[in-house]
Amino acid sequence: MMNCLQSWPEPVVRVQSLAASGIQAIPERYIKPPSHRPLSKSDFSLPQEVNIPVIDFENVFSSDHRLRDEALRCMYSACSEWGFFQVVNHGVSHELMKGVREMWREFFNLPVEVKQEYANSPVTYEGYGSRLGVQKGASLDWSDYFFLHYMPVSLRNQNKWPATPATCREMVAEYGREVVKLGGKLMKAFSMNLGLEEDFLLNSFGGEENVGACLRVNYYPKCPQPDLTLGLSPHSDPGGMTILLPDENVAGLQVRRNDSWVTVKPAPNAFIINIGDQIQVLSNAIYQSVEHRVIVNSNKDRVSLAFFYNPKSDLLIEPSKELVTEDRPALYPPMTFDEYRLYIRTKGPSGKKQVESLKSPRPLNE
């Protein structure tokens, strides 16, 4: 199945090295078609005061029913209308959040030959990379990244994690532990809001021993022509959900809202949470995975950490029986996450084409 993905179709260019070389114009490969550029005529950004919902996560588990109901209601509408929200008071140490982001910034500032030791291939994507998708001649995004597996433990290989900075492996392990814990709590809240048993979604993902979790650290170098390219092309996340630690100093994430792009303003010490395609499928499209993209900046680089919380890769994911009714038949056929993610690994980010293409034109019979 993975044979088509043994190696990159062209020599890999490190975007950070391109940016550091002092070029005034970006190579053709990074220039997006006019309609996909950040400020294309078709892109009417919403007024700056619009932002994705911010939820005080402490209230979700409060003993005060009023606070709890209000927080859960906000979360339900965020999941069904926006596909995105921010959480504050989430229980992860602010020092750890700040420390892990700085540590990764230090990694990306190491000499390129040190980073090259961790160069990745499309077989697993694990390691230091600069592109998604293996189509020859594809349009490329203005970013480098480091991708690693955290869960299940059988896939965790600390030798593939950077040995420099010296604190890296220990810090990634601690950060992963805390964020997985937060992921479990979010899954409970999502299940409760769908009227399901609170462990329903987690069990659909294989239970806490079996969930898949991986980290992609994104590095978006300064760009001489930010209006011609993107740090990450529009896509919805193929997995369960994403817990993003944004760069607190530079905005870059944009979320599609109807026909506009909203630039997310990160709240202090918040995580940005978004619904992935697998939860859209399990919820029978009550919760929405939403297209998003990243714009780049001519003055500042950016570092963000995307933690993907996914189902066990060989489990069939399909709409929950409790959410399938005569009025709302099952919208998606059963499919494993392994089958599903092969698409993005082959084609690279491509909007919401994949999850939309699965939608059944007629009810799926049992």
CSV table of C-alpha atoms in Angstrom, one decimal:
chain,number,residue,atom,x,y,z
A,1,MET,CA,0.0,0.0,0.0
A,2,MET,CA,2.8,2.4,0.9
A,3,ASN,CA,5.0,1.4,-2.1
A,4,CYS,CA,4.2,4.6,-3.9
A,5,LEU,CA,5.6,6.6,-1.0
A,6,GLN,CA,9.2,5.3,-0.7
A,7,SER,CA,11.0,8.6,-1.4
A,8,TRP,CA,10.4,12.2,-2.4
A,9,PRO,CA,10.0,12.8,-6.1
A,10,GLU,CA,12.5,15.6,-6.2
A,11,PRO,CA,15.4,16.8,-4.1
A,12,VAL,CA,14.1,18.4,-0.9
A,13,VAL,CA,14.8,22.1,-0.4
A,14,ARG,CA,14.8,23.5,3.1
A,15,VAL,CA,12.7,26.6,3.2
A,16,GLN,CA,14.6,28.0,6.1
A,17,SER,CA,17.8,27.8,4.1
A,18,LEU,CA,16.1,29.5,1.1
A,19,ALA,CA,14.8,32.3,3.4
A,20,ALA,CA,18.3,32.7,5.0
A,21,SER,CA,20.0,33.0,1.6
A,22,GLY,CA,18.6,36.5,1.2
A,23,ILE,CA,16.5,35.9,-1.9
A,24,GLN,CA,14.2,38.8,-2.9
A,25,ALA,CA,11.8,36.7,-4.9
A,26,ILE,CA,10.5,33.2,-4.0
A,27,PRO,CA,11.0,30.3,-6.4
A,28,GLU,CA,8.1,29.5,-8.8
A,29,ARG,CA,7.3,26.3,-6.9
A,30,TYR,CA,6.0,28.2,-3.9
A,31,ILE,CA,3.9,30.7,-5.9
A,32,LYS,CA,0.2,29.8,-5.5
A,33,PRO,CA,-2.4,30.3,-8.2
A,34,PRO,CA,-3.9,33.8,-8.0
A,35,SER,CA,-7.2,32.6,-6.5
A,36,HIS,CA,-5.4,30.8,-3.6
A,37,ARG,CA,-3.2,33.7,-2.5
A,38,PRO,CA,-3.8,35.2,0.9
A,39,LEU,CA,-5.2,38.4,-0.5
A,40,SER,CA,-6.9,37.3,-3.7
A,41,LYS,CA,-10.0,39.2,-4.8
A,42,SER,CA,-12.2,36.3,-3.8
A,43,ASP,CA,-10.9,36.4,-0.3
A,44,PHE,CA,-12.8,38.9,1.7
A,45,SER,CA,-11.4,38.5,5.2
A,46,LEU,CA,-13.9,39.1,8.0
A,47,PRO,CA,-13.6,42.2,10.1
A,48,GLN,CA,-10.6,41.9,12.5
A,49,GLU,CA,-12.8,41.8,15.6
A,50,VAL,CA,-14.2,38.4,14.6
A,51,ASN,CA,-12.4,35.5,16.4
A,52,ILE,CA,-13.0,31.8,17.1
A,53,PRO,CA,-14.7,31.1,20.4
A,54,VAL,CA,-12.6,31.1,23.6
A,55,ILE,CA,-13.8,28.5,26.2
A,56,ASP,CA,-12.8,28.4,29.9
A,57,PHE,CA,-12.1,24.7,30.1
A,58,GLU,CA,-12.2,24.6,33.9
A,59,ASN,CA,-15.9,25.4,33.7
A,60,VAL,CA,-16.6,22.3,31.6
A,61,PHE,CA,-16.0,20.1,34.7
A,62,SER,CA,-17.3,22.6,37.3
A,63,SER,CA,-19.6,21.5,40.1
A,64,ASP,CA,-21.6,24.7,39.4
A,65,HIS,CA,-24.2,23.4,36.9
A,66,ARG,CA,-24.8,26.9,35.4
A,67,LEU,CA,-21.1,27.4,34.5
A,68,ARG,CA,-20.8,23.8,33.3
A,69,ASP,CA,-23.9,24.0,31.0
A,70,GLU,CA,-22.8,27.3,29.6
A,71,ALA,CA,-19.3,26.1,28.8
A,72,LEU,CA,-20.6,22.9,27.2
A,73,ARG,CA,-23.2,24.8,25.2
A,74,CYS,CA,-20.4,27.1,23.9
A,75,MET,CA,-18.3,24.1,23.0
A,76,TYR,CA,-21.1,22.4,21.2
A,77,SER,CA,-21.8,25.5,19.0
A,78,ALA,CA,-18.0,25.9,18.4
A,79,CYS,CA,-17.8,22.2,17.2
A,80,SER,CA,-20.8,22.4,15.0
A,81,GLU,CA,-20.5,25.9,13.6
A,82,TRP,CA,-16.8,26.8,13.6
A,83,GLY,CA,-15.0,23.5,13.9
A,84,PHE,CA,-12.5,25.5,16.0
A,85,PHE,CA,-12.2,27.0,19.5
A,86,GLN,CA,-9.5,28.0,22.0
A,87,VAL,CA,-9.3,26.7,25.5
A,88,VAL,CA,-7.9,28.5,28.5
A,89,ASN,CA,-7.5,27.1,32.1
A,90,HIS,CA,-6.8,23.7,30.4
A,91,GLY,CA,-4.5,22.3,33.1
A,92,VAL,CA,-1.3,22.2,31.1
A,93,SER,CA,1.6,24.2,32.7
A,94,HIS,CA,2.2,27.6,31.0
A,95,GLU,CA,5.9,27.2,31.7
A,96,LEU,CA,5.9,23.9,29.8
A,97,MET,CA,4.1,25.4,26.9
A,98,LYS,CA,6.5,28.3,26.6
A,99,GLY,CA,9.6,26.1,27.2
A,100,VAL,CA,8.7,23.5,24.6
A,101,ARG,CA,8.0,26.1,22.0
A,102,GLU,CA,11.4,27.8,22.7
A,103,MET,CA,13.2,24.5,22.7
A,104,TRP,CA,11.9,23.7,19.2
A,105,ARG,CA,12.8,27.2,18.0
A,106,GLU,CA,16.3,26.4,19.1
A,107,PHE,CA,16.2,23.1,17.1
A,108,PHE,CA,15.3,24.9,13.9
A,109,ASN,CA,18.1,27.4,14.5
A,110,LEU,CA,20.7,24.6,14.5
A,111,PRO,CA,23.0,24.2,11.5
A,112,VAL,CA,21.3,22.5,8.6
A,113,GLU,CA,23.7,19.5,8.7
A,114,VAL,CA,22.6,18.7,12.3
A,115,LYS,CA,18.9,18.8,11.3
A,116,GLN,CA,19.6,16.8,8.2
A,117,GLU,CA,20.5,13.8,10.3
A,118,TYR,CA,16.8,13.6,11.0
A,119,ALA,CA,15.6,14.0,7.4
A,120,ASN,CA,12.3,12.2,6.8
A,121,SER,CA,10.9,10.1,3.9
A,122,PRO,CA,7.2,9.8,2.8
A,123,VAL,CA,7.1,6.2,4.3
A,124,THR,CA,6.4,7.4,7.8
A,125,TYR,CA,6.9,11.2,7.6
A,126,GLU,CA,8.8,10.9,10.9
A,127,GLY,CA,11.6,13.4,11.2
A,128,TYR,CA,12.7,16.7,9.7
A,129,GLY,CA,10.7,17.6,6.6
A,130,SER,CA,9.8,20.3,4.1
A,131,ARG,CA,6.9,19.0,2.1
A,132,LEU,CA,3.7,17.0,2.3
A,133,GLY,CA,2.5,14.9,-0.7
A,134,VAL,CA,4.6,13.0,-3.2
A,135,GLN,CA,3.3,14.4,-6.5
A,136,LYS,CA,6.1,15.5,-8.7
A,137,GLY,CA,6.1,19.2,-9.5
A,138,ALA,CA,3.4,19.9,-6.9
A,139,SER,CA,3.1,23.5,-5.6
A,140,LEU,CA,5.0,23.7,-2.3
A,141,ASP,CA,4.2,25.5,1.0
A,142,TRP,CA,6.6,27.9,2.7
A,143,SER,CA,7.5,25.9,5.8
A,144,ASP,CA,9.7,23.2,7.3
A,145,TYR,CA,8.5,20.8,10.1
A,146,PHE,CA,9.5,18.0,12.4
A,147,PHE,CA,7.1,15.1,12.8
A,148,LEU,CA,7.2,12.4,15.5
A,149,HIS,CA,5.0,9.7,16.8
A,150,TYR,CA,4.0,9.8,20.5
A,151,MET,CA,1.3,7.1,20.8
A,152,PRO,CA,0.8,4.2,20.8
A,153,VAL,CA,3.9,3.6,22.8
A,154,SER,CA,4.9,0.8,20.4
A,155,LEU,CA,5.5,3.5,17.7
A,156,ARG,CA,7.4,5.9,20.0
A,157,ASN,CA,11.0,5.9,19.1
A,158,GLN,CA,13.0,8.5,21.1
A,159,ASN,CA,16.1,7.9,18.9
A,160,LYS,CA,14.2,9.5,16.1
A,161,TRP,CA,13.6,12.6,18.2
A,162,PRO,CA,16.3,15.3,18.2
A,163,ALA,CA,19.2,14.8,20.7
A,164,THR,CA,19.9,18.5,20.5
A,165,PRO,CA,18.8,20.7,22.3
A,166,ALA,CA,19.7,18.5,25.3
A,167,THR,CA,16.3,18.9,26.9
A,168,CYS,CA,14.4,17.9,23.8
A,169,ARG,CA,13.5,14.3,24.4
A,170,GLU,CA,12.6,14.7,28.0
A,171,MET,CA,10.5,17.8,27.2
A,172,VAL,CA,8.6,16.2,24.3
A,173,ALA,CA,7.8,13.2,26.5
A,174,GLU,CA,6.4,15.5,29.3
A,175,TYR,CA,4.5,17.7,26.8
A,176,GLY,CA,3.0,14.7,25.1
A,177,ARG,CA,1.9,13.2,28.4
A,178,GLU,CA,0.1,16.5,29.4
A,179,VAL,CA,-1.5,17.1,26.0
A,180,VAL,CA,-2.8,13.5,25.7
A,181,LYS,CA,-4.4,14.0,29.1
A,182,LEU,CA,-6.1,17.1,27.8
A,183,GLY,CA,-7.2,15.2,24.7
A,184,GLY,CA,-9.0,12.6,26.8
A,185,LYS,CA,-10.9,15.3,28.7
A,186,LEU,CA,-11.9,17.1,25.5
A,187,MET,CA,-13.2,13.7,24.1
A,188,LYS,CA,-15.4,13.3,27.2
A,189,ALA,CA,-16.9,16.8,26.7
A,190,PHE,CA,-17.4,16.1,22.9
A,191,SER,CA,-19.2,12.8,23.7
A,192,MET,CA,-21.4,14.4,26.4
A,193,ASN,CA,-22.5,17.2,24.0
A,194,LEU,CA,-23.5,14.6,21.4
A,195,GLY,CA,-25.8,12.9,24.0
A,196,LEU,CA,-23.5,9.8,24.1
A,197,GLU,CA,-21.8,8.0,26.9
A,198,GLU,CA,-18.8,10.1,28.0
A,199,ASP,CA,-16.3,7.4,26.9
A,200,PHE,CA,-18.0,6.8,23.6
A,201,LEU,CA,-15.5,8.8,21.4
A,202,LEU,CA,-12.4,7.6,23.2
A,203,ASN,CA,-13.6,4.0,22.9
A,204,SER,CA,-14.3,4.5,19.2
A,205,PHE,CA,-10.6,5.6,18.9
A,206,GLY,CA,-9.5,2.3,20.6
A,207,GLY,CA,-9.4,3.4,24.3
A,208,GLU,CA,-6.6,5.4,25.9
A,209,GLU,CA,-4.0,2.8,25.4
A,210,ASN,CA,-4.6,2.6,21.7
A,211,VAL,CA,-5.2,6.2,20.5
A,212,GLY,CA,-2.7,7.5,18.0
A,213,ALA,CA,-1.0,10.7,18.9
A,214,CYS,CA,1.7,12.5,17.0
A,215,LEU,CA,3.3,15.9,17.0
A,216,ARG,CA,4.2,18.1,14.1
A,217,VAL,CA,6.3,21.2,14.9
A,218,ASN,CA,5.9,23.8,12.2
A,219,TYR,CA,8.5,26.3,11.3
A,220,TYR,CA,7.4,29.1,9.0
A,221,PRO,CA,10.5,31.2,8.0
A,222,LYS,CA,10.2,34.9,7.1
A,223,CYS,CA,9.1,35.2,3.4
A,224,PRO,CA,10.1,38.0,1.0
A,225,GLN,CA,6.8,37.8,-0.9
A,226,PRO,CA,4.1,36.6,1.7
A,227,ASP,CA,1.3,37.7,-0.6
A,228,LEU,CA,2.2,35.1,-3.2
A,229,THR,CA,2.4,31.9,-1.1
A,230,LEU,CA,1.1,30.1,2.0
A,231,GLY,CA,2.8,28.5,5.0
A,232,LEU,CA,0.3,25.6,4.7
A,233,SER,CA,-2.3,25.2,2.0
A,234,PRO,CA,-6.0,25.0,2.9
A,235,HIS,CA,-7.0,21.6,4.3
A,236,SER,CA,-9.1,20.0,7.0
A,237,ASP,CA,-7.2,17.7,9.4
A,238,PRO,CA,-7.6,14.0,8.5
A,239,GLY,CA,-7.4,12.7,12.1
A,240,GLY,CA,-9.5,13.0,15.2
A,241,MET,CA,-8.7,16.4,16.6
A,242,THR,CA,-5.8,18.8,16.7
A,243,ILE,CA,-4.5,20.5,19.8
A,244,LEU,CA,-2.4,23.4,18.6
A,245,LEU,CA,0.1,25.5,20.6
A,246,PRO,CA,0.3,28.6,18.4
A,247,ASP,CA,3.1,31.1,18.2
A,248,GLU,CA,2.1,33.7,20.8
A,249,ASN,CA,3.7,36.6,19.1
A,250,VAL,CA,2.8,36.2,15.4
A,251,ALA,CA,-0.7,35.3,14.0
A,252,GLY,CA,-0.7,33.0,11.0
A,253,LEU,CA,-3.6,30.5,11.3
A,254,GLN,CA,-6.6,31.3,9.3
A,255,VAL,CA,-10.0,29.5,9.5
A,256,ARG,CA,-12.5,29.4,6.7
A,257,ARG,CA,-15.9,30.9,7.8
A,258,ASN,CA,-18.4,30.7,4.9
A,259,ASP,CA,-16.5,32.3,2.1
A,260,SER,CA,-14.0,34.3,4.2
A,261,TRP,CA,-10.8,33.6,6.1
A,262,VAL,CA,-10.7,34.6,9.8
A,263,THR,CA,-7.2,35.2,11.2
A,264,VAL,CA,-7.1,33.6,14.6
A,265,LYS,CA,-5.8,35.8,17.4
A,266,PRO,CA,-4.3,33.5,20.0
A,267,ALA,CA,-5.6,34.1,23.6
A,268,PRO,CA,-2.7,34.2,26.2
A,269,ASN,CA,-1.7,30.6,27.2
A,270,ALA,CA,-4.5,29.0,25.2
A,271,PHE,CA,-4.5,25.9,23.0
A,272,ILE,CA,-6.4,26.1,19.7
A,273,ILE,CA,-8.5,23.0,19.3
A,274,ASN,CA,-10.0,21.8,16.0
A,275,ILE,CA,-12.2,19.0,14.9
A,276,GLY,CA,-10.7,16.6,12.4
A,277,ASP,CA,-12.4,14.5,9.7
A,278,GLN,CA,-12.6,11.4,11.9
A,279,ILE,CA,-14.8,13.1,14.5
A,280,GLN,CA,-16.9,14.6,11.7
A,281,VAL,CA,-17.5,11.1,10.5
A,282,LEU,CA,-18.3,9.6,14.0
A,283,SER,CA,-20.7,12.5,14.8
A,284,ASN,CA,-22.4,12.0,11.4
A,285,ALA,CA,-21.4,15.6,10.5
A,286,ILE,CA,-23.0,17.2,13.6
A,287,TYR,CA,-19.4,18.3,14.4
A,288,GLN,CA,-17.5,19.9,11.5
A,289,SER,CA,-13.9,19.7,10.5
A,290,VAL,CA,-13.2,23.0,8.9
A,291,GLU,CA,-10.7,24.1,6.3
A,292,HIS,CA,-7.8,26.2,7.5
A,293,ARG,CA,-4.5,27.5,6.2
A,294,VAL,CA,-1.5,29.4,7.4
A,295,ILE,CA,-0.2,32.7,6.0
A,296,VAL,CA,3.4,33.8,6.3
A,297,ASN,CA,5.1,37.0,7.3
A,298,SER,CA,7.9,39.1,5.8
A,299,ASN,CA,9.3,40.3,9.2
A,300,LYS,CA,9.0,37.4,11.5
A,301,ASP,CA,9.3,33.6,11.5
A,302,ARG,CA,6.8,31.5,13.4
A,303,VAL,CA,6.9,28.2,15.4
A,304,SER,CA,3.7,26.3,16.3
A,305,LEU,CA,3.1,22.8,17.6
A,306,ALA,CA,0.3,20.7,16.2
A,307,PHE,CA,-0.6,17.7,18.3
A,308,PHE,CA,-2.8,15.3,16.4
A,309,TYR,CA,-5.1,13.0,18.5
A,310,ASN,CA,-6.2,10.2,16.3
A,311,PRO,CA,-8.0,6.8,16.3
A,312,LYS,CA,-6.1,3.6,16.3
A,313,SER,CA,-5.1,3.4,12.7
A,314,ASP,CA,-6.7,0.0,11.8
A,315,LEU,CA,-10.1,0.5,13.4
A,316,LEU,CA,-13.1,1.1,11.2
A,317,ILE,CA,-14.5,4.6,11.8
A,318,GLU,CA,-18.2,5.2,10.8
A,319,PRO,CA,-21.1,7.3,12.0
A,320,SER,CA,-22.2,6.4,15.6
A,321,LYS,CA,-25.4,4.3,15.4
A,322,GLU,CA,-27.0,6.6,18.1
A,323,LEU,CA,-26.6,9.5,15.7
A,324,VAL,CA,-28.1,7.8,12.6
A,325,THR,CA,-31.8,8.3,12.3
A,326,GLU,CA,-34.3,8.2,9.4
A,327,ASP,CA,-34.1,11.9,9.1
A,328,ARG,CA,-30.3,11.8,9.3
A,329,PRO,CA,-29.0,8.6,7.6
A,330,ALA,CA,-25.3,7.6,7.9
A,331,LEU,CA,-23.4,10.0,5.7
A,332,TYR,CA,-20.1,8.1,5.4
A,333,PRO,CA,-19.1,4.5,4.7
A,334,PRO,CA,-16.8,2.7,7.3
A,335,MET,CA,-13.1,3.3,6.7
A,336,THR,CA,-9.9,2.9,8.7
A,337,PHE,CA,-7.8,5.9,9.5
A,338,ASP,CA,-4.9,4.1,7.7
A,339,GLU,CA,-6.9,4.0,4.4
A,340,TYR,CA,-8.1,7.6,5.0
A,341,ARG,CA,-4.7,9.3,5.6
A,342,LEU,CA,-3.0,7.7,2.6
A,343,TYR,CA,-4.9,10.3,0.6
A,344,ILE,CA,-3.2,13.4,2.2
A,345,ARG,CA,0.1,11.6,2.3
A,346,THR,CA,-0.1,11.1,-1.5
A,347,LYS,CA,-1.8,14.3,-2.6
A,348,GLY,CA,-0.8,16.8,0.1
A,349,PRO,CA,-3.2,19.3,1.7
A,350,SER,CA,-6.3,19.7,-0.6
A,351,GLY,CA,-9.1,21.5,1.2
A,352,LYS,CA,-12.0,19.3,2.3
A,353,LYS,CA,-12.1,17.2,-0.9
A,354,GLN,CA,-11.5,13.9,0.8
A,355,VAL,CA,-14.2,13.9,3.5
A,356,GLU,CA,-16.7,15.5,1.1
A,357,SER,CA,-16.0,12.9,-1.6
A,358,LEU,CA,-17.0,10.1,0.9
A,359,LYS,CA,-20.4,11.6,1.6
A,360,SER,CA,-23.1,9.2,0.4
A,361,PRO,CA,-25.3,10.5,-2.3
A,362,ARG,CA,-28.1,8.3,-0.8
A,363,PRO,CA,-28.6,6.7,2.6
A,364,LEU,CA,-26.1,3.9,3.4
A,365,ASN,CA,-28.1,0.8,4.2
A,366,GLU,CA,-27.1,-1.3,7.1
